[in-house]
Structures are given as C-alpha cells and as structure tokens.
Coordinates of C-alpha atoms and ligand atoms in Angstrom, one line a residue:
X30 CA -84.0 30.9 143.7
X31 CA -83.2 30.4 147.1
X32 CA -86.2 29.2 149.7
X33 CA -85.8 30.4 152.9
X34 CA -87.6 28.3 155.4
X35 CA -90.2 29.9 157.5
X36 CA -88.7 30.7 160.7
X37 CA -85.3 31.7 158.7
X38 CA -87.7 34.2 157.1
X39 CA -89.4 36.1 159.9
X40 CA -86.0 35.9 162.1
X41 CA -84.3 37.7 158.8
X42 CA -86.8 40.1 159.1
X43 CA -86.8 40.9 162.4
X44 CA -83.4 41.0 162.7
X45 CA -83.2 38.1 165.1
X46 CA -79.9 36.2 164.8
X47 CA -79.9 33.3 162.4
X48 CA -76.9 30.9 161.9
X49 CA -76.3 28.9 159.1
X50 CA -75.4 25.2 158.6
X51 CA -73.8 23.1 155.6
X52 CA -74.9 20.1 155.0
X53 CA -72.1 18.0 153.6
X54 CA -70.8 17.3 157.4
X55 CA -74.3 15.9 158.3
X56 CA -74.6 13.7 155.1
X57 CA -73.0 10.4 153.7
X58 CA -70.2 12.1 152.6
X59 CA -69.2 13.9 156.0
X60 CA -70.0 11.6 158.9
X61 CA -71.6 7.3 159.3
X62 CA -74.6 7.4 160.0
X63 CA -76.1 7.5 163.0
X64 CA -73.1 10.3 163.9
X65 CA -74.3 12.4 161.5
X66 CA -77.8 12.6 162.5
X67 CA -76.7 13.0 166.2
X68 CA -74.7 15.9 165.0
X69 CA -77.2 17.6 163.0
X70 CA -79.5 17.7 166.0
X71 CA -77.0 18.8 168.3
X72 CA -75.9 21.4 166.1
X73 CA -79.3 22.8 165.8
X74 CA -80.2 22.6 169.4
X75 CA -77.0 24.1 170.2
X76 CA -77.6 27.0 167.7
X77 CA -81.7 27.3 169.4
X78 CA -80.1 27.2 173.0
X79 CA -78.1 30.8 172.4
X80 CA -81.2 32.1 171.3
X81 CA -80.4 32.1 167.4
X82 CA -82.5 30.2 164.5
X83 CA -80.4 27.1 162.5
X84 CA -80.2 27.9 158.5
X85 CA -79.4 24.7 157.3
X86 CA -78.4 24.8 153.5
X87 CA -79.5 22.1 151.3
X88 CA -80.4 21.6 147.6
X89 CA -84.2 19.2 147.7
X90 CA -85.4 19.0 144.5
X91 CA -83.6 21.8 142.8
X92 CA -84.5 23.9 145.2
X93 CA -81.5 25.5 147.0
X94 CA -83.2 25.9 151.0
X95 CA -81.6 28.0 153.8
X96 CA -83.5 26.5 156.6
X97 CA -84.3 23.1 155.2
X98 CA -87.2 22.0 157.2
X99 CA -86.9 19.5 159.9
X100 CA -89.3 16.8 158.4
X101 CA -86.8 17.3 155.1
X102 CA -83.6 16.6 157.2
X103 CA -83.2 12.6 156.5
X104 CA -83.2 13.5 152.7
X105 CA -80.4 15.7 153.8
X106 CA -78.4 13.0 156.2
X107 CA -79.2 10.3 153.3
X108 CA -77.8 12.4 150.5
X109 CA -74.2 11.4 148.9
X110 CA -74.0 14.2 146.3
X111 CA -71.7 17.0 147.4
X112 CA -72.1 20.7 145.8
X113 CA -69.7 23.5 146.8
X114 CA -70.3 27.0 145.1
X115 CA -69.5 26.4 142.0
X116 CA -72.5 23.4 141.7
X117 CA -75.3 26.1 143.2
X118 CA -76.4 26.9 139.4
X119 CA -76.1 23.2 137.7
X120 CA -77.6 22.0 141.2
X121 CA -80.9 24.2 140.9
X122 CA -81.3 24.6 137.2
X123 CA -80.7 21.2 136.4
X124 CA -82.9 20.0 139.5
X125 CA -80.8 17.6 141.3
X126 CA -82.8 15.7 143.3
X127 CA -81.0 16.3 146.4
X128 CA -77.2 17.8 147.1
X129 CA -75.6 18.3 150.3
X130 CA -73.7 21.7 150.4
X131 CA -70.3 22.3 151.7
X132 CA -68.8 25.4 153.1
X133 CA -68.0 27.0 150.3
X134 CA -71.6 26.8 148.9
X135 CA -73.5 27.4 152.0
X136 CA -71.0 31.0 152.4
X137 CA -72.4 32.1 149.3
X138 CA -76.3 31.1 150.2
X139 CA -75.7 33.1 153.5
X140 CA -74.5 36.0 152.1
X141 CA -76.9 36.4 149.3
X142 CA -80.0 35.8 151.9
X143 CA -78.2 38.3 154.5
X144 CA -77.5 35.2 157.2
X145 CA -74.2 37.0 159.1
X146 CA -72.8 34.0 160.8
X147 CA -72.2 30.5 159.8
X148 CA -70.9 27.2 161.7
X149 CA -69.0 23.7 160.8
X150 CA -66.6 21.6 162.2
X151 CA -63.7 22.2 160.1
X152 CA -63.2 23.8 156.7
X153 CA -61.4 22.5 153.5
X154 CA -58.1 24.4 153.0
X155 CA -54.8 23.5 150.9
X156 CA -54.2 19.9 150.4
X157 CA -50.4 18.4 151.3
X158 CA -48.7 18.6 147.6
X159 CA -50.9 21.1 146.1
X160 CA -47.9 22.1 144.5
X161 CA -48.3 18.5 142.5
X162 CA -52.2 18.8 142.2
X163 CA -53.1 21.8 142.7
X164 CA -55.8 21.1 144.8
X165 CA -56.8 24.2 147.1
X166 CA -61.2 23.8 148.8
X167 CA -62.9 26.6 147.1
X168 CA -63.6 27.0 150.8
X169 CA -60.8 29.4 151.1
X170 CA -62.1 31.6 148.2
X171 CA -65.7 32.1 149.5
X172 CA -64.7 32.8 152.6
X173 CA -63.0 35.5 151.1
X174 CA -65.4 36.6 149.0
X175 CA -68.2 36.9 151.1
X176 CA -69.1 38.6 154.2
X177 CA -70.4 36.1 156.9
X178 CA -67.6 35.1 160.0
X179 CA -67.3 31.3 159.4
X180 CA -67.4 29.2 163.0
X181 CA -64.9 26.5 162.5
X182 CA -62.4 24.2 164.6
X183 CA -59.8 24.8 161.8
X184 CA -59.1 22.7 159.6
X185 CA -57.4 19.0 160.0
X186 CA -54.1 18.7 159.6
X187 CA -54.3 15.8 156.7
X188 CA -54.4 19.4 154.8
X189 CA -51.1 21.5 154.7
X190 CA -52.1 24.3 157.5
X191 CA -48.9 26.5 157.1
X192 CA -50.1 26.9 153.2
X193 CA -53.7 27.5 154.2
X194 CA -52.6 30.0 156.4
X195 CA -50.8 31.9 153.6
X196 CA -53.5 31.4 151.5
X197 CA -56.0 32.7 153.9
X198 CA -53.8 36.1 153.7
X199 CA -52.8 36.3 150.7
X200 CA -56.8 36.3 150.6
X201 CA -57.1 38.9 153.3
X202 CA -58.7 36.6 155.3
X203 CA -58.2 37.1 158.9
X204 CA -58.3 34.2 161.3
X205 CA -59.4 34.9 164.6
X206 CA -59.2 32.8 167.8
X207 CA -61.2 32.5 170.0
X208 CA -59.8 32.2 173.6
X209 CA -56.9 31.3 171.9
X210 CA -53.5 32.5 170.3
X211 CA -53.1 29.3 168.6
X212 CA -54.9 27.8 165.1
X213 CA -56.2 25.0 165.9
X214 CA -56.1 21.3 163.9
X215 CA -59.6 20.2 164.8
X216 CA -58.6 17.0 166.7
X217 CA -56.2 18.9 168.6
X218 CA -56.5 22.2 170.5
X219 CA -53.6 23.9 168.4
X220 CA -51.5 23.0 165.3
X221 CA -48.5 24.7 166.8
X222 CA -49.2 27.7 163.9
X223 CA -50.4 31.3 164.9
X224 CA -53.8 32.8 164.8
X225 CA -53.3 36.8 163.6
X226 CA -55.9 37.7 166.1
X227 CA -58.3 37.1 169.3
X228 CA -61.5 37.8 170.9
X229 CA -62.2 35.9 174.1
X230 CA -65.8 36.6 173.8
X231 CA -69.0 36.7 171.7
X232 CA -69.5 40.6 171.9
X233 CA -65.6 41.2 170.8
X234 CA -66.3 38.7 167.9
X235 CA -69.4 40.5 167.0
X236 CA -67.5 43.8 166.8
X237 CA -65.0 42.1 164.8
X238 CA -67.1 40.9 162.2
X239 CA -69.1 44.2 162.1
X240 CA -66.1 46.5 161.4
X241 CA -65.2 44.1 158.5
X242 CA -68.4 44.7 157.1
X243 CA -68.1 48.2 157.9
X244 CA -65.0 48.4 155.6
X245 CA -66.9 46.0 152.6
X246 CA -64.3 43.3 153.1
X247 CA -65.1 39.8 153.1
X248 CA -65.6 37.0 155.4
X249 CA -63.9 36.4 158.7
X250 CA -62.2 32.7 160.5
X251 CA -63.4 32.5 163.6
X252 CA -61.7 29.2 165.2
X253 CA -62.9 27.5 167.8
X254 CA -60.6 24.6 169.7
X255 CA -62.1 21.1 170.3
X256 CA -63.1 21.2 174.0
X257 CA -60.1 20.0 175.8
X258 CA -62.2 16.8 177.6
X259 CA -62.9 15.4 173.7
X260 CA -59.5 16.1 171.8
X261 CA -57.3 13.4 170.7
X262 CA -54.1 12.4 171.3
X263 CA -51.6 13.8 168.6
X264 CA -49.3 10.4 167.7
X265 CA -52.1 8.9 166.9
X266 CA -54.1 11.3 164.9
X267 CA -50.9 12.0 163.0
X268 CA -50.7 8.1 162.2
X269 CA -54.4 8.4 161.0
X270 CA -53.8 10.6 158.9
X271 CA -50.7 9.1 157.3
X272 CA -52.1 5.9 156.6
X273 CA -55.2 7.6 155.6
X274 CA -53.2 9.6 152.9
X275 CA -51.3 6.7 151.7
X276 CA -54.8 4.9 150.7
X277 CA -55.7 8.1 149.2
X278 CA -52.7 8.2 146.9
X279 CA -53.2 4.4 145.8
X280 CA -56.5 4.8 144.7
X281 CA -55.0 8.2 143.2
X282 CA -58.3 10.0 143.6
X283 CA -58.9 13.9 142.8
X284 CA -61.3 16.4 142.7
X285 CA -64.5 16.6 145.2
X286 CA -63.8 13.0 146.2
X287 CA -60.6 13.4 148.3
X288 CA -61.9 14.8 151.2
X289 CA -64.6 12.7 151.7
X290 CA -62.3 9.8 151.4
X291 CA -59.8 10.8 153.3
X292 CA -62.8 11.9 156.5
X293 CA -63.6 8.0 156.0
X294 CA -60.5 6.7 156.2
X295 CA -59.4 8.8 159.4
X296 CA -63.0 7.4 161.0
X297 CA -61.4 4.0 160.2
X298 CA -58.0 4.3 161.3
X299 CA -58.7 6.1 164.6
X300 CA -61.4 3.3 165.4
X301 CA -64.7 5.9 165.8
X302 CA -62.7 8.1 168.1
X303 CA -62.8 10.7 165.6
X304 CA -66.6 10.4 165.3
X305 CA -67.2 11.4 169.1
X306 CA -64.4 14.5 168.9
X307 CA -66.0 15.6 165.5
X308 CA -69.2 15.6 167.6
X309 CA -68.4 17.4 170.3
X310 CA -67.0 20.2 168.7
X311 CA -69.8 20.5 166.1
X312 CA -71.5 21.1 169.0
X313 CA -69.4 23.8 170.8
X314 CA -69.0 25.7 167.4
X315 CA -72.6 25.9 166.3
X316 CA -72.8 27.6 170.3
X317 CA -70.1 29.9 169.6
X318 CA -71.6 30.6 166.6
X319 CA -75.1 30.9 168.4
X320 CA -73.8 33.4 171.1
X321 CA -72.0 35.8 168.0
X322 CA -74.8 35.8 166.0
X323 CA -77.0 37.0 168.9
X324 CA -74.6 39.8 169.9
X325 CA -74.2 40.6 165.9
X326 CA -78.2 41.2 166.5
X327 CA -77.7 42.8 169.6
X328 CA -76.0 45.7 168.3
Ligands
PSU28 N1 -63.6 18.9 156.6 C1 -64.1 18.2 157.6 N2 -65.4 17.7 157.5 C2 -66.1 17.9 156.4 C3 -65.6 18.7 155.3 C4 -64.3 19.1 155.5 O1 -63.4 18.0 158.6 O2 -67.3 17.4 156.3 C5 -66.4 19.0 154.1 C6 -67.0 20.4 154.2 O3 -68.3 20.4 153.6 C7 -66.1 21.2 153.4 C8 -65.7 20.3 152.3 O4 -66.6 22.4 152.9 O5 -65.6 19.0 152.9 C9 -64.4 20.6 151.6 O6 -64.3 19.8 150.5 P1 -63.1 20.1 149.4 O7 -61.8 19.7 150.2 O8 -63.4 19.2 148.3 O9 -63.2 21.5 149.1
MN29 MN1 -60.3 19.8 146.3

C-alpha cells in the first residue's frame, strides 16, 4: 500500500538513516510557488548533505510514496489537495490523483515503513478559540501515537501555543529543544513558553528518541529555532497574524482550510518576508533532522 522509492528502500534495509518529508509545506497549499520548490530542494539537499536519504511522502495516483521520486516532484509542488491521516485510506482506495500530505499523515507513513525521523517547518497545533470550534491539527495526536521524533521550528503563534503545550502533555508528548530552553514560535527564536527538555546535540537527541522507543511510547518534538540571521521581528509578525486572523473569521472558514488560509494571508501581510524565514529554517531543520537520523543509525 505504501511505495517506497528506491533509494528509501535499500537505505531501510541497510539501516542507513532516512528522513522523511511532508508534502503539504512544498505544495499550493503551504508555500507560492517558486518558494516552495526552492524549499523542497533545499530541504532535500540539506537532508543528503548530513549523510541521510529524503522520504518525501506524497499520494500520485492513489499511490501513497515514501520517497516520491524526483522526476514526480512538480506533481507534488502543483498539487492543492491536502490529506492528513485520517485521508491515507479514501486517498489510496479511492485513487486521488494526487494529495499533498501533512504532518499528521506523513507520521503515520514513517512509522508504518520504519523511517525514525521526520522534518517540517512548523506543525499544526491548537487553534486560538478552540474552545468555540474545537479545532485541534490531528498533528498533535500522530505525533503521539507514533514513534518517529518530529523536526520542527514549533509551531506559529497564529495557533494558541500555551494550549498546544498542554495538549502535547496531556498526550505525553515531550518537547525537546534543541540548543534551547525555550519553545520556539517559528518566526521567532522563542514564544516566551518552556521546552520540558534539551539536547544540544544530534547524538543526545538520538539517545532521546531511542529510549522512547525503548519504553514503546510514542513520538518525540524535537524544536529547532529559526536561525537568528532570518527571524522576524515580533510587532510585526504579531500584526500579521492579527489581521490575518480577522480575514479568517470573516470568511468564517473551518476544517482543513484554515491553515492554509491563514499561511497565505501571513505571506501577504508580512510582504514575502515570511517566505524567506520559512525557507531558511526548512532548511536548518531538515539538517538537524539529517544529523539525528544519522546518529539514530549510528548506534
Ligand atoms: N504550519 C506551517 N506550515 C504548513 C503547515 C502548518 O507553518 O505548511 C501544514 C502542515 O502540513 C501541517 C498542516 O501538518 O498544515 C496542519 O494543518 P491543520 O491545521 O489543518 O491540521
Ligand atoms: Mn484543523
């Protein structure tokens, strides 16, 4: 049910580190194009550079891939239909034609073809008022669930971080930082909140993850802050985002279609600037991720 592209396969077997990629940040729905395509080859060669092999998840055809191959990537930048977890079995049973995974759905690929470690830019996490709508990114829950360290910058603070954070415990998630104390809000290096732990280096995240596997618990956060030369300034991300959540509420969306509307209207309201940041610390998580997953293999 799931393909596994060729070099995914024989670096699975070997026991060579693999890391794996969702697709929804590199389609229509995540970033304008030509970002996204800059960002999915940055991502890879970042991944390559540490030594590791990209995994990156995508439904062509019905087929759900892990390791889509690189003369199938522009279906994958050009797709607009987004399937988290629960849309792995209507996605391949029903052959879509092509559906861009998010990070809930690529978790659950990972884990069930034995890829350890997996890398984004941020995750989806409780939405402001979810008291009101209830919306909470299955994100949370497959990180849970499944047993593959999840490379992120945190998640942006148009989502309601302290709740996330509560979430991600009640959960029994932890979230580690890495060469920091603080969780960080993806344009910015910290939110202000608390990470529970840290590892300032690949090996200590490696042990990390192996000791929760050890114990047959689920995923772990690793979060990465934006390199400090690319992160924005706060007052006016904050603004972003407010305006961005009011034209949210007007058009009084729900469901899978908030996020990518509210990613779109942050790119608006900040000019591109959030394009370039969102770029540069793809690129410095699908590294960390890179260096983890070979000292995961090291072992
Ligand atoms: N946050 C970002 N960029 C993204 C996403 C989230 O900063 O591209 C995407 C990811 O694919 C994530 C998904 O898994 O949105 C979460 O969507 P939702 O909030 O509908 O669960
Ligand atoms: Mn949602």
């Amino acid at each position: 049910m799931i393909v596994l592209g060729d070099e995914v396969r024989t670096a699975l077997a070997a026991q060579q580190p693999v890391v794996a990629l969702e697709s929804t940040i590199f389609s229509n729905l995540g970033l304008p194009s030509p970002a996204n395509a800059e960002a999915l080859e940055i991502c890879v060669s970042a991944i390559r550079e540490e030594g590791a092999v990209p995994a990156l998840t995508a439904v062509l055809d019905g087929v759900i891939w892990a390791g889509v191959p690189e003369e199938l990537y522009e279906r994958v930048l050009d797709c607009s239909v987004k399937v988290a977890a629960r849309g792995l079995a209507a996605a391949t049973s029903q052959q879509f034609p092509s559906g861009a995974t998010t990070v809930s759905a690529s978790v659950v690929i990972a884990d069930r073809v034995g890829i350890e470690v997996f890398a984004t830019g941020g995750i989806g996490g409780v939405h402001r008022e979810s008291q009101l709508t209830g919306d909470v990114s299955a994100d949370l829950d497959a990180i849970a669930r499944h047993q593959v360290m999840v490379v992120s910058a945190g998640a942006k603070a148009f989502l309601d971080l302290p709740r996330t954070l509560e979430y991600l415990e009640t959960q029994s998630v932890p979230v580690v930082g890495w060469q920091t104390d603080d969780f960080p809000a993806f344009y910015t290096r910290s939110s202000g909140l608390e990470v529970t732990h840290r590892v300032d280096d690949a090996r200590a995240a490696a042990d990390f993850h192996l000791a929760r596997r050890a114990f047959g618990q689920g995923g772990t956060l690793l979060v990465v802050p934006i390199p400090s030369v690319a992160e924005l300034d706060r007052d006016e991300i904050d603004r972003a985002i407010n305006t961005s959540l009011e034209e949210v509420r007007d058009l009084r969306l729900a469901g899978p279609s908030v996020t990518p509307h509210v990613l779109a209207a942050v790119e608006k309201a900040t000019e591109g600037d959030s394009v370039s940041a969102n770029l540069a610390l793809a690129r410095n998580n699908a590294s960390v991720a890179g260096q983890v997953a070979a000292a995961i293999a090291a072992q």
